[in-house]
Coordinates of C-alpha atoms in Angstrom, one line a residue:
M1391 CA 87.9 74.0 87.8
T1392 CA 88.8 74.3 84.1
Q1393 CA 89.2 70.6 83.4
D1394 CA 88.2 67.2 84.7
Y1395 CA 91.5 66.4 86.3
K1396 CA 92.4 62.8 87.3
F1397 CA 93.8 63.7 90.7
L1398 CA 93.2 67.4 91.4
K1399 CA 89.4 67.0 91.2
N1400 CA 89.6 65.0 94.4
V1401 CA 92.1 67.2 96.2
N1402 CA 90.6 70.1 98.1
F1403 CA 92.8 70.2 101.1
P1404 CA 96.2 68.8 102.0
S1405 CA 94.6 65.9 103.9
D1406 CA 93.3 64.8 100.5
L1407 CA 96.7 65.2 99.0
R1408 CA 98.3 62.9 101.6
K1409 CA 96.1 60.1 100.6
L1410 CA 97.8 59.8 97.2
S1411 CA 100.7 57.6 96.4
E1412 CA 104.1 59.4 96.0
N1413 CA 104.0 58.0 92.4
N1414 CA 101.0 60.2 91.7
L1415 CA 102.4 63.5 92.9
Q1416 CA 104.1 64.5 89.7
E1417 CA 100.9 64.1 87.7
L1418 CA 99.1 66.0 90.4
S1419 CA 101.7 68.7 90.1
N1420 CA 101.2 68.9 86.4
E1421 CA 97.5 69.4 87.0
V1422 CA 98.0 72.1 89.5
R1423 CA 100.3 73.9 87.0
T1424 CA 97.6 73.7 84.3
E1425 CA 94.9 75.0 86.7
M1426 CA 97.0 77.9 87.7
I1427 CA 97.9 78.9 84.1
N1428 CA 94.2 78.8 83.1
A1429 CA 93.2 80.8 86.2
V1430 CA 95.8 83.6 85.8
S1431 CA 95.1 83.8 82.0
E1432 CA 91.6 85.1 83.1
T1433 CA 92.5 87.2 86.1
G1434 CA 96.1 88.4 85.5
G1435 CA 98.5 88.4 88.3
H1436 CA 101.8 86.8 89.3
L1437 CA 102.5 83.7 87.2
G1438 CA 106.2 82.8 86.8
A1439 CA 106.9 82.5 90.6
G1440 CA 104.1 80.2 91.3
L1441 CA 104.9 77.9 88.3
G1442 CA 108.4 77.6 89.7
V1443 CA 107.3 76.2 93.0
V1444 CA 104.5 73.7 92.1
E1445 CA 106.4 70.6 92.9
L1446 CA 107.8 72.2 96.1
T1447 CA 104.2 73.2 97.2
V1448 CA 102.9 69.7 96.6
A1449 CA 105.9 68.2 98.5
L1450 CA 105.6 70.5 101.5
H1451 CA 101.9 69.9 102.0
Y1452 CA 102.4 66.1 101.4
V1453 CA 105.3 65.8 104.0
F1454 CA 104.1 68.3 106.6
D1455 CA 100.9 68.3 108.6
T1456 CA 99.6 71.7 107.5
P1457 CA 97.9 73.8 109.0
N1458 CA 99.2 72.3 112.3
D1459 CA 102.6 72.7 110.9
K1460 CA 103.1 76.3 109.9
L1461 CA 104.0 77.0 106.3
I1462 CA 105.1 80.7 105.7
W1463 CA 105.6 82.0 102.2
D1464 CA 107.8 85.1 101.7
V1465 CA 106.1 87.9 99.8
G1466 CA 103.3 85.5 98.8
H1467 CA 103.1 86.1 95.1
Q1468 CA 104.1 82.5 94.5
T1469 CA 101.3 81.0 96.5
Y1470 CA 98.6 80.4 93.8
P1471 CA 99.4 76.6 93.8
H1472 CA 99.3 76.7 97.6
K1473 CA 95.8 78.3 97.4
I1474 CA 94.6 75.6 95.0
L1475 CA 95.6 72.9 97.4
T1476 CA 94.3 74.5 100.6
G1477 CA 90.5 74.8 100.1
R1478 CA 90.5 77.7 97.7
K1479 CA 90.5 75.8 94.4
S1480 CA 86.9 76.8 93.5
K1481 CA 87.7 80.5 94.0
I1482 CA 91.0 80.6 92.2
K1483 CA 89.6 82.6 89.3
T1484 CA 88.6 85.4 91.7
L1485 CA 92.3 86.2 92.3
R1486 CA 92.9 89.9 92.9
Q1487 CA 89.3 90.7 92.1
G1488 CA 86.9 92.6 94.3
G1489 CA 85.7 90.3 97.0
G1490 CA 87.9 87.5 95.7
L1491 CA 91.2 85.8 96.8
S1492 CA 94.1 88.0 97.7
G1493 CA 97.2 87.8 95.4
F1494 CA 99.2 87.1 98.5
T1495 CA 98.9 85.2 101.8
K1496 CA 96.3 86.5 104.2
R1497 CA 95.5 85.3 107.7
S1498 CA 91.8 86.2 107.4
E1499 CA 91.5 84.2 104.2
S1500 CA 92.6 80.8 105.4
E1501 CA 94.0 78.9 108.4
F1502 CA 96.6 77.7 105.9
D1503 CA 98.0 81.2 105.7
P1504 CA 99.6 81.5 109.2
F1505 CA 101.2 84.9 108.4
G1506 CA 100.1 87.5 105.9
A1507 CA 102.7 89.0 103.5
A1508 CA 103.1 91.0 100.3
H1509 CA 106.3 92.8 101.2
S1510 CA 109.5 91.0 100.9
S1511 CA 111.9 89.3 103.4
T1512 CA 109.5 88.8 106.4
S1513 CA 109.2 85.1 106.5
I1514 CA 112.3 84.0 108.5
S1515 CA 111.5 86.6 111.2
S1516 CA 107.9 85.6 111.5
A1517 CA 108.8 81.9 111.4
L1518 CA 111.3 82.2 114.2
G1519 CA 108.7 84.0 116.3
M1520 CA 106.3 81.0 115.7
A1521 CA 109.0 78.5 116.4
E1522 CA 109.9 80.3 119.8
A1523 CA 106.2 80.3 120.6
N1524 CA 106.1 76.6 120.1
K1525 CA 109.0 76.1 122.4
L1526 CA 107.4 78.2 125.1
S1527 CA 104.2 76.3 124.7
N1528 CA 105.9 72.9 124.6
K1529 CA 104.5 72.2 121.1
S1530 CA 106.4 70.1 118.5
N1531 CA 104.8 71.7 115.4
N1532 CA 107.1 72.3 112.5
V1533 CA 107.6 75.8 111.2
I1534 CA 108.7 76.2 107.6
A1535 CA 109.6 79.5 105.8
V1536 CA 110.0 79.6 102.0
I1537 CA 112.1 82.5 100.8
G1538 CA 113.4 83.4 97.4
D1539 CA 117.0 84.3 96.4
G1540 CA 115.9 87.9 95.8
A1541 CA 114.2 88.2 99.2
I1542 CA 117.0 86.6 101.1
S1543 CA 119.3 89.4 99.9
A1544 CA 117.5 92.0 102.1
G1545 CA 118.9 93.0 105.4
M1546 CA 115.9 91.9 107.4
A1547 CA 116.4 88.3 106.3
Y1548 CA 120.0 88.4 107.6
E1549 CA 119.0 89.9 110.9
A1550 CA 116.5 87.0 111.2
M1551 CA 119.0 84.3 110.3
N1552 CA 121.6 85.7 112.7
N1553 CA 119.0 85.6 115.5
A1554 CA 117.7 82.1 114.5
G1555 CA 121.2 80.6 114.5
A1556 CA 121.9 81.9 117.9
S1557 CA 118.6 80.7 119.3
K1558 CA 119.2 77.0 118.7
T1559 CA 115.4 76.7 117.9
K1560 CA 114.3 74.2 115.3
M1561 CA 112.8 75.7 112.2
I1562 CA 113.2 75.0 108.5
V1563 CA 114.0 77.6 105.9
I1564 CA 113.5 76.7 102.2
L1565 CA 115.7 78.9 100.0
N1566 CA 114.0 78.9 96.6
D1567 CA 116.8 79.9 94.3
N1568 CA 115.6 80.6 90.8
D1569 CA 118.2 83.1 90.0
M1570 CA 115.4 85.4 88.9
S1571 CA 113.4 87.7 91.2
I1572 CA 111.3 90.5 89.8
A1573 CA 114.4 92.1 88.4
K1574 CA 117.5 90.0 88.0
P1575 CA 119.0 89.6 91.5
V1576 CA 121.8 91.9 92.2
G1577 CA 124.8 91.9 94.6
A1578 CA 127.2 89.3 96.0
M1579 CA 124.5 86.9 97.2
R1580 CA 123.7 85.9 93.6
T1581 CA 127.3 85.0 92.9
Y1582 CA 127.6 83.2 96.2
L1583 CA 124.6 81.0 95.6
A1584 CA 126.0 80.1 92.1
K1585 CA 129.3 79.1 93.7
L1586 CA 127.5 76.7 96.0
L1587 CA 126.5 74.6 93.0
T1588 CA 130.2 73.6 92.6
G1589 CA 129.8 71.6 95.9
K1590 CA 127.5 68.9 94.4
I1591 CA 130.2 66.2 95.0
Y1592 CA 129.5 66.6 98.7
F1593 CA 126.2 64.7 98.5
N1594 CA 127.8 61.5 97.2
L1595 CA 130.4 61.7 99.8
R1596 CA 127.8 62.3 102.5
E1597 CA 125.9 59.1 101.4
T1598 CA 129.1 57.2 101.8
F1599 CA 129.5 58.5 105.3
K1600 CA 126.0 57.4 106.2
L1601 CA 126.8 53.9 105.1
I1602 CA 129.9 53.8 107.1
T1603 CA 128.5 55.3 110.3
S1604 CA 125.5 53.0 110.2
A1605 CA 127.7 50.0 110.6
F1606 CA 129.6 51.3 113.7
S1607 CA 128.9 52.3 117.2
K1608 CA 127.1 55.4 118.4
R1609 CA 130.4 56.7 119.7
F1610 CA 132.0 56.4 116.3
S1611 CA 129.0 57.9 114.8
V1612 CA 129.3 61.1 116.8
K1613 CA 132.9 61.4 115.8
A1614 CA 132.0 60.7 112.2
G1615 CA 129.3 63.4 112.4
K1616 CA 132.0 65.9 113.3
A1617 CA 134.1 64.6 110.5
E1618 CA 131.1 65.1 108.1
D1619 CA 130.9 68.7 109.1
F1620 CA 134.6 69.1 108.4
L1621 CA 134.2 67.4 105.1
R1622 CA 131.3 69.5 104.1
S1623 CA 133.3 72.7 104.9
A1624 CA 136.3 71.4 103.0
V1625 CA 134.3 70.5 99.8
T1626 CA 132.0 73.5 99.7
G1627 CA 134.4 76.0 101.2
G1628 CA 131.9 76.4 104.1
T1629 CA 128.8 78.4 103.7
L1630 CA 127.5 81.6 105.1
F1631 CA 124.5 79.8 106.3
N1632 CA 126.6 77.4 108.4
S1633 CA 128.4 80.4 109.8
L1634 CA 125.0 81.9 110.8
G1635 CA 124.2 78.7 112.7
F1636 CA 122.1 76.9 110.1
Y1637 CA 122.4 73.3 109.2
Y1638 CA 122.7 73.7 105.4
V1639 CA 121.6 71.2 102.8
G1640 CA 121.8 71.8 99.1
P1641 CA 121.5 72.9 96.5
I1642 CA 119.0 70.3 95.2
D1643 CA 116.6 70.1 92.2
G1644 CA 113.4 71.7 93.4
H1645 CA 111.4 70.0 90.6
D1646 CA 112.5 66.5 91.4
L1647 CA 110.0 65.0 93.8
T1648 CA 112.0 61.9 94.3
T1649 CA 114.7 64.1 95.8
L1650 CA 112.5 66.7 97.5
L1651 CA 110.3 64.3 99.5
P1652 CA 113.0 62.3 101.4
I1653 CA 115.0 65.5 102.2
L1654 CA 111.9 67.2 103.5
K1655 CA 111.0 64.1 105.5
N1656 CA 114.5 64.0 107.0
A1657 CA 114.2 67.7 108.0
R1658 CA 110.8 67.1 109.5
D1659 CA 111.9 64.2 111.6
S1660 CA 115.3 65.6 112.5
R1661 CA 116.1 66.2 116.2
H1662 CA 118.6 68.8 115.2
Q1663 CA 118.5 71.6 117.8
G1664 CA 118.6 74.7 115.5
P1665 CA 117.5 76.1 112.2
I1666 CA 117.9 74.0 109.0
M1667 CA 118.4 75.6 105.6
I1668 CA 117.4 73.6 102.5
H1669 CA 118.6 75.2 99.3
I1670 CA 116.6 74.3 96.3
K1671 CA 117.1 75.3 92.6
T1672 CA 114.0 75.9 90.6
Q1673 CA 113.1 77.4 87.2
K1674 CA 110.8 80.4 87.3
G1675 CA 107.9 79.9 84.8
K1676 CA 108.5 76.1 84.8
G1677 CA 106.1 74.1 82.6
Y1678 CA 104.7 77.0 80.5
S1679 CA 106.9 77.5 77.4
Y1680 CA 106.0 81.2 77.0
A1681 CA 106.9 82.0 80.6
E1682 CA 110.2 79.9 80.4
K1683 CA 111.3 81.9 77.3
A1684 CA 110.3 85.4 78.6
T1685 CA 113.0 87.6 80.1
D1686 CA 110.9 88.1 83.2
H1687 CA 109.5 84.6 83.1
Y1688 CA 106.0 86.1 83.2
H1689 CA 106.5 87.5 86.7
G1690 CA 103.4 89.7 86.6
V1691 CA 101.0 89.4 83.7
S1692 CA 97.8 90.9 82.5
K1693 CA 95.1 88.5 81.1
F1694 CA 96.6 86.3 78.3
D1695 CA 95.8 83.7 75.7
V1696 CA 96.9 80.3 77.1
T1697 CA 97.6 78.9 73.6
T1698 CA 99.7 81.8 72.3
G1699 CA 100.9 83.3 75.6
E1700 CA 100.0 86.7 74.2
Q1701 CA 99.0 89.2 76.9
V1702 CA 96.2 91.7 76.6
K1703 CA 98.0 94.9 75.9
S1704 CA 97.3 98.1 77.8
S1705 CA 97.6 101.5 76.0
T1706 CA 101.2 101.8 77.4
N1707 CA 103.8 99.5 78.7
L1708 CA 104.2 101.6 81.8
P1709 CA 101.8 103.7 83.8
A1710 CA 101.8 107.1 82.2
Y1711 CA 103.1 109.0 85.2
T1712 CA 106.0 106.5 85.6
K1713 CA 107.0 106.9 81.9
V1714 CA 106.8 110.7 82.0
F1715 CA 109.0 110.7 85.0
A1716 CA 111.6 108.4 83.4
N1717 CA 111.8 110.2 80.1
T1718 CA 112.0 113.6 81.8
L1719 CA 114.8 112.5 84.1
V1720 CA 116.7 111.2 81.0
K1721 CA 116.5 114.6 79.4
H1722 CA 117.8 116.4 82.4
A1723 CA 120.6 113.8 82.8
E1724 CA 121.8 114.5 79.3
R1725 CA 122.5 118.1 80.6
D1726 CA 123.6 117.3 84.1
S1727 CA 126.2 114.5 84.8
K1728 CA 125.5 114.8 88.5
I1729 CA 122.1 113.2 88.2
V1730 CA 122.0 109.5 89.3
G1731 CA 119.1 107.1 89.7
V1732 CA 118.5 104.7 92.7
T1733 CA 115.9 102.0 92.9
A1734 CA 115.3 98.9 95.1
A1735 CA 114.8 95.9 92.9
M1736 CA 112.1 97.7 90.8
P1737 CA 113.8 99.2 87.8
G1738 CA 110.9 98.2 85.5
G1739 CA 108.1 99.3 87.7
T1740 CA 109.6 102.7 88.5
G1741 CA 110.9 103.5 85.0
M1742 CA 114.5 103.4 86.1
D1743 CA 115.2 100.8 83.5
I1744 CA 114.6 103.5 80.9
F1745 CA 117.1 105.7 82.7
A1746 CA 119.6 102.7 82.9
R1747 CA 119.5 102.1 79.2
E1748 CA 120.8 105.6 78.6
F1749 CA 123.1 106.0 81.6
P1750 CA 124.0 102.4 82.9
K1751 CA 126.8 103.7 85.1
R1752 CA 124.5 106.2 86.8
M1753 CA 121.6 103.9 87.7
F1754 CA 122.0 101.8 90.9
D1755 CA 119.6 99.0 91.7
V1756 CA 120.4 98.2 95.3
G1757 CA 118.2 95.1 95.4
I1758 CA 115.4 94.5 98.0
A1759 CA 117.1 96.9 100.4
E1760 CA 115.1 100.1 100.7
Q1761 CA 116.9 101.1 103.9
H1762 CA 120.3 100.8 102.4
G1763 CA 119.1 102.5 99.2
V1764 CA 118.0 105.6 101.0
T1765 CA 121.2 106.0 103.0
F1766 CA 123.3 105.1 99.9
A1767 CA 121.6 108.0 98.2
A1768 CA 122.3 110.2 101.1
G1769 CA 126.0 109.4 100.8
L1770 CA 125.8 110.3 97.1
A1771 CA 124.2 113.6 98.0
T1772 CA 127.0 114.5 100.4
E1773 CA 129.4 114.4 97.5
G1774 CA 127.4 116.8 95.3
Y1775 CA 125.4 114.3 93.3
K1776 CA 121.7 114.6 92.6
P1777 CA 120.2 111.2 93.5
Y1778 CA 116.6 110.4 92.4
V1779 CA 115.4 107.6 94.6
A1780 CA 112.4 105.9 92.9
I1781 CA 110.6 103.6 95.3
Y1782 CA 106.9 102.8 95.5
S1783 CA 105.1 104.5 98.4
T1784 CA 104.3 101.3 100.2
F1785 CA 108.0 100.2 100.0
L1786 CA 109.4 103.6 101.1
Q1787 CA 107.6 102.9 104.4
R1788 CA 110.3 100.3 105.1
A1789 CA 113.0 102.9 105.1
Y1790 CA 111.4 105.6 107.2
D1791 CA 114.1 105.8 109.8
Q1792 CA 116.7 106.4 107.1
V1793 CA 114.5 109.1 105.5
V1794 CA 114.4 110.8 109.0
H1795 CA 117.9 110.2 110.4
D1796 CA 120.1 110.0 107.3
V1797 CA 118.4 112.4 105.0
A1798 CA 116.1 114.9 106.7
I1799 CA 118.1 115.7 109.8
Q1800 CA 121.1 116.3 107.7
S1801 CA 119.0 118.3 105.1
L1802 CA 120.5 116.4 102.2
P1803 CA 119.1 117.0 98.8
V1804 CA 117.9 113.5 98.0
R1805 CA 114.9 113.6 95.6
F1806 CA 112.3 110.9 96.4
I1807 CA 110.1 109.7 93.5
V1808 CA 107.2 108.2 95.3
D1809 CA 105.3 106.0 92.7
R1810 CA 102.0 104.1 93.3
A1811 CA 100.7 106.8 95.6
G1812 CA 97.1 106.4 96.6
L1813 CA 95.0 103.2 96.1
V1814 CA 96.5 100.7 93.7
G1815 CA 93.7 98.3 92.7
A1816 CA 94.3 94.5 92.5
D1817 CA 97.4 94.5 94.9
G1818 CA 95.1 95.8 97.7
S1819 CA 95.9 97.2 101.1
T1820 CA 99.5 95.9 101.3
H1821 CA 100.6 97.9 98.3
A1822 CA 98.4 101.0 98.8
G1823 CA 100.3 104.4 98.9
S1824 CA 98.1 105.7 101.7
F1825 CA 100.6 107.1 104.2
D1826 CA 103.4 108.9 102.5
I1827 CA 102.0 112.5 102.7
T1828 CA 101.4 112.0 106.4
Y1829 CA 104.8 110.4 107.2
L1830 CA 106.8 112.8 105.0
S1831 CA 105.0 116.0 105.7
T1832 CA 105.7 115.7 109.5
L1833 CA 109.5 116.0 108.8
P1834 CA 111.3 119.4 108.9
N1835 CA 113.5 120.2 105.9
F1836 CA 111.2 118.5 103.4
I1837 CA 109.5 119.7 100.3
I1838 CA 106.5 117.5 99.2
M1839 CA 104.9 117.8 95.8
A1840 CA 101.9 116.0 94.2
P1841 CA 101.1 116.7 90.5
S1842 CA 97.5 116.8 89.4
D1843 CA 98.4 115.7 85.9
E1844 CA 101.4 114.6 83.8
A1845 CA 102.2 118.1 82.7
E1846 CA 102.5 119.2 86.3
L1847 CA 104.7 116.2 87.0
V1848 CA 107.2 117.4 84.4
K1849 CA 107.3 120.9 86.0
M1850 CA 107.9 119.4 89.4
I1851 CA 110.7 117.3 88.2
N1852 CA 112.2 120.4 86.6
T1853 CA 111.8 122.2 89.8
S1854 CA 113.4 119.5 91.9
M1855 CA 116.6 119.8 89.8
F1856 CA 117.3 123.1 91.7
I1857 CA 116.4 122.0 95.2
N1858 CA 120.0 121.6 96.5
D1859 CA 119.7 122.3 100.2
K1860 CA 117.0 119.9 101.4
P1861 CA 115.2 116.7 100.5
S1862 CA 112.1 116.7 98.3
A1863 CA 109.5 114.2 97.2
I1864 CA 107.2 114.0 94.3
R1865 CA 104.3 111.5 94.7
Y1866 CA 102.1 110.3 91.9
P1867 CA 99.7 107.4 91.3
R1868 CA 99.7 104.3 89.2
G1869 CA 97.7 104.9 86.1
T1870 CA 97.4 107.1 83.1
G1871 CA 97.4 110.8 83.0
V1872 CA 94.9 113.3 81.6
G1873 CA 96.4 113.4 78.2
L1874 CA 98.0 116.8 78.2
E1875 CA 100.8 118.1 76.1
L1876 CA 104.0 118.0 78.1
P1877 CA 105.9 121.2 78.8
S1878 CA 109.6 121.7 78.1
I1879 CA 112.1 120.7 80.8
D1880 CA 112.8 124.3 81.4
E1881 CA 109.4 125.2 82.8
K1882 CA 109.5 125.2 86.6
I1883 CA 107.1 126.3 89.4
E1884 CA 107.7 128.4 92.4
I1885 CA 108.3 126.3 95.6
G1886 CA 105.2 126.3 97.8
K1887 CA 102.8 128.0 95.3
G1888 CA 99.5 126.5 94.3
R1889 CA 97.3 127.6 91.3
V1890 CA 93.7 128.6 91.0
I1891 CA 91.9 126.4 88.5
Q1892 CA 88.5 128.3 88.6
E1893 CA 87.0 130.9 90.8
G1894 CA 83.6 131.0 92.6
K1895 CA 82.1 132.7 95.5
Q1896 CA 80.7 130.2 98.0
V1897 CA 82.9 127.1 98.2
C1898 CA 86.7 126.6 97.9
I1899 CA 87.9 123.1 97.1
L1900 CA 91.6 122.6 97.9
S1901 CA 92.9 119.6 96.0
I1902 CA 96.3 118.0 96.1
G1903 CA 97.3 115.3 93.6
T1904 CA 95.2 113.6 91.0
R1905 CA 91.8 114.0 92.7
L1906 CA 91.7 117.3 90.9
E1907 CA 89.7 115.8 88.0
E1908 CA 87.1 114.5 90.4
C1909 CA 87.0 117.9 92.0
K1910 CA 86.2 119.5 88.6
I1911 CA 83.3 117.1 88.1
A1912 CA 82.1 117.8 91.6
A1913 CA 82.2 121.5 90.9
E1914 CA 80.0 121.0 87.8
E1915 CA 77.5 119.0 89.9
L1916 CA 77.4 121.9 92.3
K1917 CA 77.1 124.5 89.6
D1918 CA 73.9 122.7 88.4
K1919 CA 72.5 123.4 91.8
G1920 CA 73.5 127.0 91.7
I1921 CA 76.6 126.8 93.8
Q1922 CA 79.7 128.5 92.6
S1923 CA 83.1 126.9 93.6
T1924 CA 86.7 127.9 93.5
I1925 CA 89.1 125.0 92.8
V1926 CA 92.7 125.3 93.9
D1927 CA 95.4 122.8 92.9
A1928 CA 97.6 123.1 96.0
R1929 CA 100.6 121.3 94.4
F1930 CA 102.5 121.3 97.6
A1931 CA 101.8 119.5 100.8
K1932 CA 104.8 121.2 102.2
P1933 CA 105.4 124.1 102.3
L1934 CA 101.8 125.2 102.1
D1935 CA 100.8 128.2 100.0
Q1936 CA 99.7 130.0 103.2
Q1937 CA 98.9 133.3 101.4
L1938 CA 96.6 131.6 98.9
I1939 CA 94.9 129.3 101.5
L1940 CA 94.2 132.1 103.9
K1941 CA 92.9 134.3 101.1
C1942 CA 90.5 131.6 100.0
A1943 CA 89.5 130.9 103.6
R1944 CA 88.5 134.5 104.1
E1945 CA 86.6 134.8 100.9
H1946 CA 84.5 131.6 101.1
E1947 CA 81.8 130.2 103.3
V1948 CA 83.0 126.6 103.0
M1949 CA 86.5 125.2 102.5
I1950 CA 87.2 121.5 101.8
T1951 CA 90.5 119.6 101.2
V1952 CA 90.7 116.5 99.1
E1953 CA 93.7 114.1 99.0
E1954 CA 94.6 110.5 98.2
G1955 CA 96.2 109.9 101.5
S1956 CA 95.5 109.1 105.2
I1957 CA 94.5 111.5 108.0
G1958 CA 97.4 113.5 109.3
G1959 CA 98.5 114.7 105.8
F1960 CA 97.7 117.8 103.7
G1961 CA 94.3 118.5 105.2
S1962 CA 95.6 118.3 108.7
H1963 CA 98.3 120.8 107.9
V1964 CA 95.8 123.2 106.3
E1965 CA 93.5 122.8 109.4
N1966 CA 96.4 123.6 111.7
L1967 CA 97.3 126.7 109.7
L1968 CA 93.7 128.0 109.8
S1969 CA 93.4 127.3 113.4
E1970 CA 96.6 129.1 114.3
K1971 CA 95.5 132.1 112.2
G1972 CA 92.2 132.3 114.0
I1973 CA 90.1 131.7 110.8
F1974 CA 87.7 129.3 112.5
D1975 CA 86.9 132.0 115.0
K1976 CA 85.3 133.9 112.1
G1977 CA 82.9 131.1 111.1
L1978 CA 84.6 129.3 108.3
K1979 CA 83.1 125.8 107.6
F1980 CA 85.9 123.5 107.0
R1981 CA 86.2 119.7 106.2
S1982 CA 89.0 117.4 105.1
M1983 CA 88.4 114.4 102.8
T1984 CA 91.1 111.8 103.2
L1985 CA 91.3 108.0 102.9
P1986 CA 89.2 106.5 105.8
D1987 CA 90.8 104.9 108.8
I1988 CA 90.5 101.4 107.4
F1989 CA 92.6 99.2 105.1
I1990 CA 90.7 99.1 101.8
E1991 CA 90.7 95.7 100.1
Q1992 CA 91.5 94.9 96.5
D1993 CA 89.1 96.0 93.8
N1994 CA 89.3 98.3 90.7
P1995 CA 90.5 101.7 91.7
K1996 CA 87.1 103.4 91.0
K1997 CA 85.3 101.2 93.4
M1998 CA 88.1 101.6 96.0
Y1999 CA 87.8 105.3 95.9
D2000 CA 84.0 105.0 96.2
I2001 CA 84.7 103.0 99.4
A2002 CA 87.1 105.8 100.4
G2003 CA 84.4 108.4 99.8
I2004 CA 86.5 110.7 97.7
N2005 CA 85.0 110.5 94.2
A2006 CA 83.2 113.4 92.5
S2007 CA 79.6 112.6 93.7
Q2008 CA 80.9 112.2 97.2
I2009 CA 82.8 115.4 97.2
S2010 CA 79.8 117.4 96.0
K2011 CA 77.5 115.6 98.5
K2012 CA 79.9 116.5 101.3
I2013 CA 79.8 120.2 100.3
L2014 CA 76.0 120.2 100.1
D2015 CA 75.7 118.7 103.5
I2016 CA 77.9 121.4 104.9
L2017 CA 75.9 124.1 103.2
F2018 CA 72.4 122.9 104.0
T2019 CA 72.7 121.0 107.2
K2020 CA 72.1 123.2 110.3
D2021 CA 74.2 122.7 113.4
S2022 CA 72.5 120.4 115.9
I2023 CA 74.8 121.0 118.8
K2024 CA 73.1 122.6 121.8
V2025 CA 74.7 124.1 124.8
V2026 CA 73.5 122.5 128.1
K2027 CA 73.4 124.8 131.0
N2028 CA 73.7 123.5 134.6

């Protein structure tokens, strides 16, 4: 711990927390907030969301018997206070580091994390599953899901609420309404939640009803209860949550422990047969002035100075590839009024905020709704527009059916910008872009490109402007480029054509994406050992440059493919081509280097790629092993 706290020093688990008087909980909350600020200042990570739920976290662990009662946090980026209070205080400064604490909830990390998360809007579904399991097992454990106002706008959350309301199964949902998700919440839900605030008079009337009913018979109380439901509907205009079958309470001040504690206790002890929704209002960044004043309330920060709030600046405000994409798209949009941008609650992360500043009416942030976003873009495409859908690789996974059914089958020219491809560092396995080459390259009617550097990215964007009969995708990683001068927006490349970087006689290295620089280093290592290598930048995972690949296969002893993706992607398609053309019958030694069949945990990207086995020294070693290891397979005769 950073300081010698009065209360926090003796609180390691919620059982310790429950020994405190309610009068001490606000001071404990202040200490948790200080500890969190100090920790994140050294590690970087998600700050604003956690600061906003400190009092709520303390109250939940004080009232409920965690981990017997199940507490599920949606996304999990707000759980640093939760980690501090659940046995991980001593490790809090290892957040998002190699071998350290995850930046999200993780079942293997703690029994206090009953469900792992990092993607949005899964909490109500998983909580309902646990609540139904309790019912089947005749258990009385409470199940509580905490979901934000941004996350609850996603379709999956509504599917879960609809199911929960019909199930008549007791569970508690805490709606943490801070009016500020990663990007400002969009859509009707934001307006709806704001309108609910006008119903505050209801709580005073409800207290009056409690006093009246307590003085009369049970029979009268039942009728009064029905009258209360009517009154609540009349005053607040009814709520969507009531209509879905939830018993709605709120909105209440999520920083006022004197209000939070009794309401949570009432929900805990309630015999209500069905889900309960407690709507709380919180302030993102609460208790740290620099976060409170910032437009994003310090949602995600690099290391920073606690006393000044100043963050350690990187060389660019955006990853280089992201910025190159956004600026190139803007240049094209100045020429072509049919170009539109679509993103799913990540305008800043994808660069679409840059596009929106220039063309506000042509950029659509659909909220945390990737499925809707893809089909929405398909609709735009049917009317002759050129939608560029910028979604992280890990989040595009959530819309795969829409990519197949609504885009690929209809051969609609939706352009997918797949950011954060490959391994992503501190966000770990939940955010890794490991599978997009595989899950997209299996689809007919698709063109898939992967630039090896920022100049190639510009050329691919230029090329995509003229793909008007089928969908296409351009994938690129988080991080900086090579530092090349960018070409003009008129320079295109031929669809399905790779390029030869250097020529040699023995080995052919087929690279797709930004592993090209590692392949060049590997080739130099091989050259020092007298081995000459050809390097090909494949550019396209689909369609393959069959002519170039077959030529290289016939002219080299060894061929190896290298990609920042899982098995089943580029290398698998190359292998299938060579097999069908009978190349292996003629003795070609072929290997594919892909991400391994494991989920790689958080670390710096260099170490993660070492684990993956596709850094330069590993590429050169693989080739040496192929060249100098004799086959050991023997034919056994009967």
